Coordinates of C-alpha atoms in Angstrom, one line a residue:
X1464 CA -9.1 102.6 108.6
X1465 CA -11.9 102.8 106.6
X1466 CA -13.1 100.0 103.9
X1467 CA -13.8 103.0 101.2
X1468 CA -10.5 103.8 98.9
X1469 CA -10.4 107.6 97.3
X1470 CA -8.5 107.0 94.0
X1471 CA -5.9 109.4 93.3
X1472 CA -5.3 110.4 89.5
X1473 CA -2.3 111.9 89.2
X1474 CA -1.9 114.8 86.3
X1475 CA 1.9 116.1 86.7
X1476 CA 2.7 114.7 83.5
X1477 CA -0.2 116.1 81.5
X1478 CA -1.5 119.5 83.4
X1479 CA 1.8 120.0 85.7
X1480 CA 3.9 120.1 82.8
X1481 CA 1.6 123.2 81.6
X1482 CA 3.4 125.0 84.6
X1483 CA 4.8 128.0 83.1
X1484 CA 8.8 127.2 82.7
X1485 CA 8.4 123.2 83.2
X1486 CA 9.3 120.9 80.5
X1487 CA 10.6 117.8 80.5
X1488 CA 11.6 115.6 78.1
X1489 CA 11.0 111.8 77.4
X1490 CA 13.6 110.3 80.1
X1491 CA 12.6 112.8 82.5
X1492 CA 8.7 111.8 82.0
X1493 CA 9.4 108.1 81.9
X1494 CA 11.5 108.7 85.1
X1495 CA 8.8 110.8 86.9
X1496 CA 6.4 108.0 85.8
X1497 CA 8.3 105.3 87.6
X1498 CA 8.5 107.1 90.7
X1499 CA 4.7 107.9 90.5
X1500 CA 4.0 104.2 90.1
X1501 CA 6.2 103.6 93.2
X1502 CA 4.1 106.1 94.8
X1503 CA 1.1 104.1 94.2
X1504 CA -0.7 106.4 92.0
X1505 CA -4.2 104.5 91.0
X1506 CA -4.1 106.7 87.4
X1507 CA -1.1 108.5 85.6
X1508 CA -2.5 110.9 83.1
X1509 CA 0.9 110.4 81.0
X1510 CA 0.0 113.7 78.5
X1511 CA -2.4 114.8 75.7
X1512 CA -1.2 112.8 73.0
X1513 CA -2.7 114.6 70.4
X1514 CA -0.9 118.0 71.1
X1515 CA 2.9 116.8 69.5
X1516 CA 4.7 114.0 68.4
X1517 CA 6.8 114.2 71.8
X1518 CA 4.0 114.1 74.0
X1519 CA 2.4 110.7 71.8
X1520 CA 6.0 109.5 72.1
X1521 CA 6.2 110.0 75.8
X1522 CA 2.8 109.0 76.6
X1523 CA 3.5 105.7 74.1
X1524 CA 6.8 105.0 76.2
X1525 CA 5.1 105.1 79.2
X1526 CA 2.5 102.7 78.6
X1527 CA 5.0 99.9 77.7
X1528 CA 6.8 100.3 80.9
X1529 CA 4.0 101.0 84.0
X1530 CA 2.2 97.4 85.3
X1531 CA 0.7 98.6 88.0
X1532 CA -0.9 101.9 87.4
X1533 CA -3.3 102.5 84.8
X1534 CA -1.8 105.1 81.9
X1535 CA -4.6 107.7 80.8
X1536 CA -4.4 109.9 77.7
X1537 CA -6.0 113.3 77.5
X1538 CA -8.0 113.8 74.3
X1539 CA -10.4 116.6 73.4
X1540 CA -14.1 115.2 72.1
X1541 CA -12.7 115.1 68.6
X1542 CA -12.2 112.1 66.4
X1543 CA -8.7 112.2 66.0
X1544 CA -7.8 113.3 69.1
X1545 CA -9.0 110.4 70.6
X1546 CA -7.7 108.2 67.9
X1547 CA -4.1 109.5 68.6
X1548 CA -4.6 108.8 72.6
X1549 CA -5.9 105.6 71.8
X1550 CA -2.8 104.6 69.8
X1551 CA -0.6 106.0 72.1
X1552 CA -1.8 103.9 75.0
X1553 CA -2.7 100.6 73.6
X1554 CA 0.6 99.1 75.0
X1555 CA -0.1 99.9 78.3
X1556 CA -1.7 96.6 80.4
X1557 CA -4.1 99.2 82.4
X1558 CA -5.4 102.3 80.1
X1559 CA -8.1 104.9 80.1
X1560 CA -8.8 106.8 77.2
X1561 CA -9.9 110.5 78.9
X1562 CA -12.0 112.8 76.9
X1563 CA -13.7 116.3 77.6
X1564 CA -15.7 119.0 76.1
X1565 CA -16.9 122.2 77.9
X1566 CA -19.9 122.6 80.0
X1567 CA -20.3 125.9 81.0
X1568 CA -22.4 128.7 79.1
X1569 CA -19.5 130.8 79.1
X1570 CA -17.4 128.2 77.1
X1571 CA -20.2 126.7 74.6
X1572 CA -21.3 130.2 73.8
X1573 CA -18.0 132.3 73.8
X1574 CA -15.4 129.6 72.8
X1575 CA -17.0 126.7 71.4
X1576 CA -20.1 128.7 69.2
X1577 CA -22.1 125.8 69.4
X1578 CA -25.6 124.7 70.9
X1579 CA -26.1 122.9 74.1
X1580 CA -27.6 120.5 71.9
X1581 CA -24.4 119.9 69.8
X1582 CA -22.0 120.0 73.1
X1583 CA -24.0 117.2 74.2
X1584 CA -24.0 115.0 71.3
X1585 CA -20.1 115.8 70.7
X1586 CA -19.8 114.2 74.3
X1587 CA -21.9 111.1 73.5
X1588 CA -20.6 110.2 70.1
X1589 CA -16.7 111.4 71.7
X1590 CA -17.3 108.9 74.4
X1591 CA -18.9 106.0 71.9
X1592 CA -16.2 106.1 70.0
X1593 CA -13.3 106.0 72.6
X1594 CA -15.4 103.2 74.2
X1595 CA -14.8 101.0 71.3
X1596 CA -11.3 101.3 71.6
X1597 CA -10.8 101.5 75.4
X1598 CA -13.1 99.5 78.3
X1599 CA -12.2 102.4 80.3
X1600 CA -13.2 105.7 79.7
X1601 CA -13.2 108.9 81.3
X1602 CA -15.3 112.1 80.3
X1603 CA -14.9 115.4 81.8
X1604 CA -17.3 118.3 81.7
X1605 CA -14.7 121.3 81.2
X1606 CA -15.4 124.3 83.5
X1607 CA -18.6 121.7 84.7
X1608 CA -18.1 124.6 88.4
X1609 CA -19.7 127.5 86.1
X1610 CA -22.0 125.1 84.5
X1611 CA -26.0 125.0 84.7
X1612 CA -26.2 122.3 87.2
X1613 CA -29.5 120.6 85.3
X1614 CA -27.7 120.8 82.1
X1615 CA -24.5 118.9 83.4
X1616 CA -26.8 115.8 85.1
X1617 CA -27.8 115.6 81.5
X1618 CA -24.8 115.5 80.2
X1619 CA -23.0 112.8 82.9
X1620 CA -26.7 110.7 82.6
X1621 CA -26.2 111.0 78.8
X1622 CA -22.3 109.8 78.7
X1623 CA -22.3 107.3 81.2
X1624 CA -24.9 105.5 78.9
X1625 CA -22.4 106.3 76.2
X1626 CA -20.1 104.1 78.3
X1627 CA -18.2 106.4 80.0
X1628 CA -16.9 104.5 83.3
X1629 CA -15.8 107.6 85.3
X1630 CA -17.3 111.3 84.8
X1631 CA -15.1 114.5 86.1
X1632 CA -16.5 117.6 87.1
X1633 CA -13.5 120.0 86.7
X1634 CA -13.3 123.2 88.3
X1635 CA -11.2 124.1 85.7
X1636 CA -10.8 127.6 86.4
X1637 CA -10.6 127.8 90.2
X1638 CA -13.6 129.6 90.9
X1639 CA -16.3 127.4 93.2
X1640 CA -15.5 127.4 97.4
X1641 CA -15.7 123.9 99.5
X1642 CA -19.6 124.6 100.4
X1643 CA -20.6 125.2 96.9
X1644 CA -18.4 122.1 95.6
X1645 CA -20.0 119.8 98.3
X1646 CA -23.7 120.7 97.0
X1647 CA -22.9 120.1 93.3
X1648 CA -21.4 116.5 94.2
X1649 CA -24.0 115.8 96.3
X1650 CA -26.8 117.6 93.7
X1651 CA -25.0 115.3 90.3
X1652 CA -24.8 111.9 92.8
X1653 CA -28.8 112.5 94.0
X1654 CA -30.0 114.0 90.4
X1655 CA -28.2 111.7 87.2
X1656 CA -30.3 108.2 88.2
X1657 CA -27.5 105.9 86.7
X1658 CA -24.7 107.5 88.5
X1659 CA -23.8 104.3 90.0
X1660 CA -22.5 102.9 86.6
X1661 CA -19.7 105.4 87.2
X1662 CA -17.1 106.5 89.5
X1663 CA -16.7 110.4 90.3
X1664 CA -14.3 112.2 89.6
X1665 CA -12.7 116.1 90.8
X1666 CA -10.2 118.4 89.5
X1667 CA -9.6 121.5 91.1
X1668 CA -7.8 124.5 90.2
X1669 CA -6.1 126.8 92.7
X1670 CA -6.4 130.1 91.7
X1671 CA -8.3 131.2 94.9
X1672 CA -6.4 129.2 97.0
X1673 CA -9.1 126.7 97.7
X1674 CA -7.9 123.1 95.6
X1675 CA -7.0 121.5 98.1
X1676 CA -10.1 122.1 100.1
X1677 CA -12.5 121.7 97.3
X1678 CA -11.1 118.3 96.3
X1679 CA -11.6 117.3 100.5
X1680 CA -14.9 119.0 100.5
X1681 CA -15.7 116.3 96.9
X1682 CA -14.2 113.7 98.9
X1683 CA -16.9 114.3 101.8
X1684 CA -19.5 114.1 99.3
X1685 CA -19.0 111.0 98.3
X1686 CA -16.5 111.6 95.1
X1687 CA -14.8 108.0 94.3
X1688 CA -11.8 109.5 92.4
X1689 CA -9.1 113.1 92.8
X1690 CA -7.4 114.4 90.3
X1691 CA -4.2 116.1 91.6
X1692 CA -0.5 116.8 90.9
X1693 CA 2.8 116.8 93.0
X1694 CA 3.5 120.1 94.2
X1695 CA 0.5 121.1 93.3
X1696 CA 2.1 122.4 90.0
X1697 CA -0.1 123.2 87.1
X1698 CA -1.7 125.7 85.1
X1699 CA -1.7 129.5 86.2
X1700 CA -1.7 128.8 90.1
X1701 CA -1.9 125.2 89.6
X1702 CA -3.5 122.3 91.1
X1703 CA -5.0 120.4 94.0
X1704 CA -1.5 119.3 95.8
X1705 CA -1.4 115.2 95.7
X1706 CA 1.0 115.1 99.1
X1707 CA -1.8 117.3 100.6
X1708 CA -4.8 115.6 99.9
X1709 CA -3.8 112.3 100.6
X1710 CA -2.2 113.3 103.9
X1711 CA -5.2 115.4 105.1
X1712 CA -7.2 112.0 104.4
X1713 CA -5.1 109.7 106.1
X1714 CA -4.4 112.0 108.9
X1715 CA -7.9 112.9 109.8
X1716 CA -9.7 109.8 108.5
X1717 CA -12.1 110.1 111.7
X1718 CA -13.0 113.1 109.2
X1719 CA -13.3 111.7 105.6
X1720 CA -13.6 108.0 106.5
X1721 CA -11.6 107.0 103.5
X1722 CA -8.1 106.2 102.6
X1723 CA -5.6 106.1 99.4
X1724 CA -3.2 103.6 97.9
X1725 CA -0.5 105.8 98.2
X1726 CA 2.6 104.7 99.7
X1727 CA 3.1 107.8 101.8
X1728 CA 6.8 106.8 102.2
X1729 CA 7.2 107.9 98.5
X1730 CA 6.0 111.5 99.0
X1731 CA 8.9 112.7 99.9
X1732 CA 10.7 111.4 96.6
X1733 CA 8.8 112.0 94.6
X1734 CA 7.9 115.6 95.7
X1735 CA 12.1 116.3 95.0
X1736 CA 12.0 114.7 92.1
X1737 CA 9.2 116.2 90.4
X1738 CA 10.6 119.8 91.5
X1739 CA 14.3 118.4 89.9
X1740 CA 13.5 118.1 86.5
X1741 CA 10.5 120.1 86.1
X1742 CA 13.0 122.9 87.7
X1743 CA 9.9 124.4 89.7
X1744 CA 11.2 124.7 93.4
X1745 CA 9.4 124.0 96.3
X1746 CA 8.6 126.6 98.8
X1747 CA 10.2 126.3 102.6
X1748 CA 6.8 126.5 104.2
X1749 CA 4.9 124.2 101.7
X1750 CA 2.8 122.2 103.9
X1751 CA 4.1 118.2 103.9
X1752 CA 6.7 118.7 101.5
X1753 CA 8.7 122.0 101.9
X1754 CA 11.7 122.7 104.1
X1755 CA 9.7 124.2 107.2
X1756 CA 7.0 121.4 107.3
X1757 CA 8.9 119.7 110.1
X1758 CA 11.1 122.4 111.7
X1759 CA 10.7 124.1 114.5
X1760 CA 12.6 127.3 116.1
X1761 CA 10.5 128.5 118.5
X1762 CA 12.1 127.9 121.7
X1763 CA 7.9 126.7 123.7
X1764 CA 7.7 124.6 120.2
X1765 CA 11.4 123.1 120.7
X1766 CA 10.3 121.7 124.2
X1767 CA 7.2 120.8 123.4
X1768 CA 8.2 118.4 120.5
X1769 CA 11.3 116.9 122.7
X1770 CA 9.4 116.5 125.7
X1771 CA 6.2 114.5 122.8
X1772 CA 6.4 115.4 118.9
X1773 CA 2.9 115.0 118.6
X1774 CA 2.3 118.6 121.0
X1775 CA 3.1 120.2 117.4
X1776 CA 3.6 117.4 114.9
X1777 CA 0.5 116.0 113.8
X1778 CA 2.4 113.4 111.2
X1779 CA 5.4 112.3 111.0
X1780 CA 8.1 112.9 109.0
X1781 CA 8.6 109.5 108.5
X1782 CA 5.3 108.7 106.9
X1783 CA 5.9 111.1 103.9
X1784 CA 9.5 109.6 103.4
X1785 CA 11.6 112.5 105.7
X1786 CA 14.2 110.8 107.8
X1787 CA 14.5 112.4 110.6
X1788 CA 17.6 110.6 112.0
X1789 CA 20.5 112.8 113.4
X1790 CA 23.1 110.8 112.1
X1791 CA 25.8 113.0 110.3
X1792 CA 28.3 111.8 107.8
X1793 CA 32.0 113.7 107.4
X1794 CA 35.6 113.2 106.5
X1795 CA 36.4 110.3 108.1
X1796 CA 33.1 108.0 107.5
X1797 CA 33.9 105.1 104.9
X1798 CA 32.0 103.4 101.6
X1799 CA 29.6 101.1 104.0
X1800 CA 28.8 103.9 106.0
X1801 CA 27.6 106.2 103.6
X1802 CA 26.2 103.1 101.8
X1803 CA 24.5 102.5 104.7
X1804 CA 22.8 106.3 104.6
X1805 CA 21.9 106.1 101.1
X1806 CA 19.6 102.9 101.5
X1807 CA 18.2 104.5 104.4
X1808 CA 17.4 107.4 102.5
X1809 CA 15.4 104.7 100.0
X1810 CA 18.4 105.2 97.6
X1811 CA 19.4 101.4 95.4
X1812 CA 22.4 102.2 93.6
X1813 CA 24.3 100.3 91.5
X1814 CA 28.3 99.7 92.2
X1815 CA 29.8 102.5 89.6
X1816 CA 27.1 104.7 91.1
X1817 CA 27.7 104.3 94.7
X1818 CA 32.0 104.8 93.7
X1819 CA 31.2 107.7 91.7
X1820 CA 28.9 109.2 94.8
X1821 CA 31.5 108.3 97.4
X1822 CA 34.4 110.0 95.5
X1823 CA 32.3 113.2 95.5
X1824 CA 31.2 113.0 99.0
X1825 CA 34.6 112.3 100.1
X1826 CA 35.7 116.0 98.2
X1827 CA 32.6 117.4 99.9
X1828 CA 33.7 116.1 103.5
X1829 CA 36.9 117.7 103.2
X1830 CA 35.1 120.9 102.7
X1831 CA 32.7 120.7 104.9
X1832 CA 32.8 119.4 108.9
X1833 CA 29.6 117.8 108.4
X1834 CA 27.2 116.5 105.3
X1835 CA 23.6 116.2 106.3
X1836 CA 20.6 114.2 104.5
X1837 CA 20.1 117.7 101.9
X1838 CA 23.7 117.2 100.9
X1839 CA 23.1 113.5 99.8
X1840 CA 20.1 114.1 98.2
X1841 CA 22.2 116.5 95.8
X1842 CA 24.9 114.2 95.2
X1843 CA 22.5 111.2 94.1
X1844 CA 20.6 113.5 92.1
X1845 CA 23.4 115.2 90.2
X1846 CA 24.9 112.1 89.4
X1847 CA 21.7 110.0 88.5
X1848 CA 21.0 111.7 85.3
X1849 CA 17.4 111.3 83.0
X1850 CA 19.3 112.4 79.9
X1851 CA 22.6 111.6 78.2
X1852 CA 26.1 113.5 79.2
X1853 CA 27.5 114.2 75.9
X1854 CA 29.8 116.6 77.5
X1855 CA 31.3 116.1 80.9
X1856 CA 33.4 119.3 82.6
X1857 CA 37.1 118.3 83.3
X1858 CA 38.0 121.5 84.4
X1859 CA 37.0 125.0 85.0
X1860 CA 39.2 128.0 85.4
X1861 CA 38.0 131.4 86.5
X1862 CA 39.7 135.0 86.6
X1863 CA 37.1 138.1 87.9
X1864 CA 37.6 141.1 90.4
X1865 CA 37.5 144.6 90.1
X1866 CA 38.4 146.0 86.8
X1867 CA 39.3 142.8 85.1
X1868 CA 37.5 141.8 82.0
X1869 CA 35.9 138.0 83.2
X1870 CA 37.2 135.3 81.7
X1871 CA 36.7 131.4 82.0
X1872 CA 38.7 129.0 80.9
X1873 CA 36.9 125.6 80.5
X1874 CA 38.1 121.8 79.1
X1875 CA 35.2 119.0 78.5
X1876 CA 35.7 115.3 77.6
X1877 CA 33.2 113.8 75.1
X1878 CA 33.6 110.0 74.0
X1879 CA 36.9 110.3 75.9
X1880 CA 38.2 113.2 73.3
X1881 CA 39.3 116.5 74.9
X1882 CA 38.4 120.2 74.2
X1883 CA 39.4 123.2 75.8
X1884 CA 38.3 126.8 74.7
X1885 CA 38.1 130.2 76.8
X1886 CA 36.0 133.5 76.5
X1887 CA 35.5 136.5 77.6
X1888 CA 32.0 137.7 79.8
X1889 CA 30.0 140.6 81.3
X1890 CA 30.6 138.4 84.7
X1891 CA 32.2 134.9 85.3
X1892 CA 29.0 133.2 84.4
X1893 CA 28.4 135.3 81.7
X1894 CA 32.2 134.2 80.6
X1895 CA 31.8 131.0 81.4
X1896 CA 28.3 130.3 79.5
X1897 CA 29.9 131.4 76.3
X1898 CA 32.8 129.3 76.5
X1899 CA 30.7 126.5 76.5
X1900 CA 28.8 128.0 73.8
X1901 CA 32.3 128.0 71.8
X1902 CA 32.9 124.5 72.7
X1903 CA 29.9 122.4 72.2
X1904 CA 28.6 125.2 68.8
X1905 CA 25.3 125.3 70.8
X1906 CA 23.9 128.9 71.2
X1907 CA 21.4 129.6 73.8
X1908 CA 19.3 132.5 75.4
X1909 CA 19.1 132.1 79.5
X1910 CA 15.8 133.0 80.5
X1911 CA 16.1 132.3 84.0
X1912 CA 18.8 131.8 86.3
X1913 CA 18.8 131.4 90.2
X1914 CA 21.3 130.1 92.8
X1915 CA 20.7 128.7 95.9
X1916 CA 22.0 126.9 99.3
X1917 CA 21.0 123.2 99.5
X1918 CA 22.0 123.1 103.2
X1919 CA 23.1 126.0 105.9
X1920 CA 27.1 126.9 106.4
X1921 CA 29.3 128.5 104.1
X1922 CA 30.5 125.2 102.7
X1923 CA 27.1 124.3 101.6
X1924 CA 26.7 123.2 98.3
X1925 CA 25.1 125.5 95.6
X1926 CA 22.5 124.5 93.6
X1927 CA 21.8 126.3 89.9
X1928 CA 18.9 126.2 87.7
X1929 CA 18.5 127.9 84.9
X1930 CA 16.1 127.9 81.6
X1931 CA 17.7 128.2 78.3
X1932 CA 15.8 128.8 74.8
X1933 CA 17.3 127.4 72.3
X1934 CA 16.6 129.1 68.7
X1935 CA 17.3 126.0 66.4
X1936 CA 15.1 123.7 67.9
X1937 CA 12.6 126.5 69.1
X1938 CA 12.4 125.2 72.9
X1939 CA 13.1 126.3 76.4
X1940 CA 15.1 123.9 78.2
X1941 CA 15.8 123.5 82.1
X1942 CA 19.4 122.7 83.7
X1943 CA 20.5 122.3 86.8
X1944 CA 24.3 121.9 88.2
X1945 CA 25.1 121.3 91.9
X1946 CA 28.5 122.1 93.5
X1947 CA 30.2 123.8 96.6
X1948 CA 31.5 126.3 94.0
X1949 CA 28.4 128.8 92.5
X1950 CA 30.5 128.9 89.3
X1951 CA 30.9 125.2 88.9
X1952 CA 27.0 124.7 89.8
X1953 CA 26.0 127.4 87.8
X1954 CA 28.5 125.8 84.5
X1955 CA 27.0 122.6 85.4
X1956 CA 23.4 123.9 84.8
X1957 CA 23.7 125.9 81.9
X1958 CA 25.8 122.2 80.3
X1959 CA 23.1 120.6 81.0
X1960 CA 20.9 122.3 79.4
X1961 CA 22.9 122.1 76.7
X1962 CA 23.3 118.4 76.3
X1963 CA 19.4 118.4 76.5
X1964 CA 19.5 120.5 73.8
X1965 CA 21.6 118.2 71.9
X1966 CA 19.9 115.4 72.1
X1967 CA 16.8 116.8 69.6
X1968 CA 19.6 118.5 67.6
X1969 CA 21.7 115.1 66.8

């Protein structure tokens, strides 16, 4: 293993969240945080604090709980912007203050309207005056892929003697290929002759496909520090996928001759969690992470991997956190035994937790011959919730078919208080979504809704997810319900959304 370490600065908080349809709120963020320190993450880029009062809130919360990772707040090369991120990280025992301004002649001419000469001087004085606040500074050359490349090593020369500890070189739209990249890290590190006050940074975009290998072509060059998110979610087609990058470098590290802090075990987690609350799902064949990554049907591949996985398994599953033990759980197996499972799976639960997961896997059982890892996953993650209950489903009662009017019938407990109500629906969710409307007095607009099998059989549970807009507090809010029943999943969702909801309304 090699002696050089490849930081990895993780942005799923901050650009990931810009995913069309994601948002999470300050739980969720906190909870996603946590799991990313876990991970090992050298950087979390908590949000832009200057952009709302929840995203300085979140960013703010974050920084009093992390130790170990350093919390980084965006903040564009203006005075108060960086005065807001500054404020909002202070608590945090590692921080970096991360500020940027465009490069590119594109964005200083069309969007900024100012002179090279001004974009420069922005930079200096944006990174002076974050440097008095914060030893640790970051500055990023926006769109630095379509920049002049003579300009930009005046710029990095010019801001590292600003103080700027770390200098990104974004390619913020997607555009340059892993040849091109390679040359302009190699061009900046040869060119800019105090470029070893500073650590380099990359941040790709994947709108031709090509993060992932831009970021490894960086890494080749010599770039100190990635900039990457779970999933690879982000903006438009997002960005450079975290699980990728730092599995490409540990698995072929005869290749880049570097290695991560990452705990690889976390991947996995984290990867489900991150696609949980941000509601964005995973594909099957998303390399490391998705369903597919480790399955094989071909009949030659079948053999090959029980006669030696590594024939067509180049990792393990086991080093990004996939268990790939055949033990099965049903009916009959007791509390210990699925206790037993659930710390396996990297699951701590506490007592009421663990009797609260067993009752529902015991209902599960008796519907279903067997319960497999997916199935387990569901359970702990339905129960382990990032925001308040305020309503809780005691029952749910149903009537559809042909040439019936749908109607639901549902009763919900709050504070131990009981309220029942029924309407009528185009369909049973339809019926069902506006009984809970009646209920709880909170209207909403579904944006999105989808259902889908967690596991295979006709017993599998269902998983829903939908996105709601809510008009009064102007936001769109994901919820997600899982059950052997569509109807109870997709009433499970749509509450959930709801109690969200509530929670900025009381």
């Amino acid at each position: 293993m090699s002696s050089r370490i490849v930081k990895i600065f993780d942005t799923t908080l901050r650009d990931g969240e810009q995913s069309p349809g994601a948002s999470l709120n300050i739980e969720e963020k906190i909870a996603i945080a946590k799991q990313l320190e876990k991970l090992g993450v050298d950087v979390i880029e908590a949000g832009f604090a200057a952009a709302s009062p929840g995203d300085f809130e979140a960013i703010n919360a974050i920084a009093k709980i992390i130790k170990n990772s350093t919390i980084a707040s965006l903040a564009r090369a203006v005075k108060q912007d960086i005065e807001k991120g500054l404020e909002a990280i202070k608590p945090a025992p590692r921080k970096r203050l991360h500020t940027f301004i465009a490069t590119s002649p594109i964005h200083v001419e069309k969007k900024l309207k100012m002179s090279y000469e001004a974009v420069l001087d922005a930079a200096v004085d944006a990174v002076k005056f974050a440097r008095n606040g914060c030893e640790e500074v970051e500055f990023s050359a926006e769109d630095a892929t379509r920049s002049n490349w003579d300009y930009l090593c005046k710029v990095v020369e010019s801001v590292i003697n600003a103080g700027a500890s770390v200098v990104n070189l974004p390619d913020t739209v997607g555009y340059t290929t892993p040849q091109e990249y390679y040359e302009l890290i190699t061009y900046i590190k040869n060119k800019v002759p105090n470029i070893d006050k500073a650590e380099v940074s990359v941040h790709c975009h994947n709108d031709l496909g090509m993060a992932v290998a831009n970021s490894l072509s960086a890494v080749l060059a010599g770039a100190d520090q990635v900039e990457c998110t779970i999933n690879g979610i982000g903006e438009r087609a997002g960005n450079a996928s975290l699980e990728e990058i730092v599995m490409a470098i540990k698995v072929r590290n005869d290749i880049y001759k570097a290695s991560t802090n990452i705990n690889t075990k976390e991947i996995y987690r984290t990867s489900r969690l991150v696609s949980k609350l941000t509601g964005i799902d995973i594909q099957r064949n998303k390399a490391i992470v998705g369903k597919n990554a480790f399955a094989h049907e071909a009949g030659i591949h079948q053999d090959g991997v029980i006669k030696e996985k590594s024939t067509y398994e180049i990792m393990k599953p086991e080093d990004v956190g996939i268990d790939s033990s055949s033990l099965v759980l049903g009916k009959h197996s007791g509390k210990h035994g699925l206790e037993k499972r659930l710390v396996e799976l990297g699951y701590q639960l506490t007592k009421e937790q663990l009797e609260d997961i067993f009752e529902k896997f015991k209902v599960l059982a008796d519907k279903k011959k067997e319960v497999y890892d997916e199935d387990l996953h569901a359970l702990v993650e339905d129960k382990i919730k990032f925001s308040p209950s305020v309503y809780e489903i005691v029952s749910l009662q149903v009537s559809s078919g042909t040439n019936i009017t749908p109607t639901a019938t549902i009763k919900l407990s709050k504070n131990g208080e009981i309220f029942e109500d029924a309407a009528l629906g185009d369909g049973p969710v339809d019926a069902v979504y506006k009984a809970l409307e009646r209920i709880t007095f909170v209207k909403g607009q579904l944006k999105f809704y989808e259902i889908k099998s967690i596991t295979e059989s006709r017993e599998a549970l269902g998983e829903a997810t939908v996105k709601v807009y809510f008009p009064d507090i102007d936001k769109n809010i994901i919820g997600r319900g899982v059950a052997t029943d569509v109807i109870e999943a997709s009433a499970k969702a749509y509450l959930d959304a709801i109690n969200k909801a509530l929670m900025y309304i009381t």
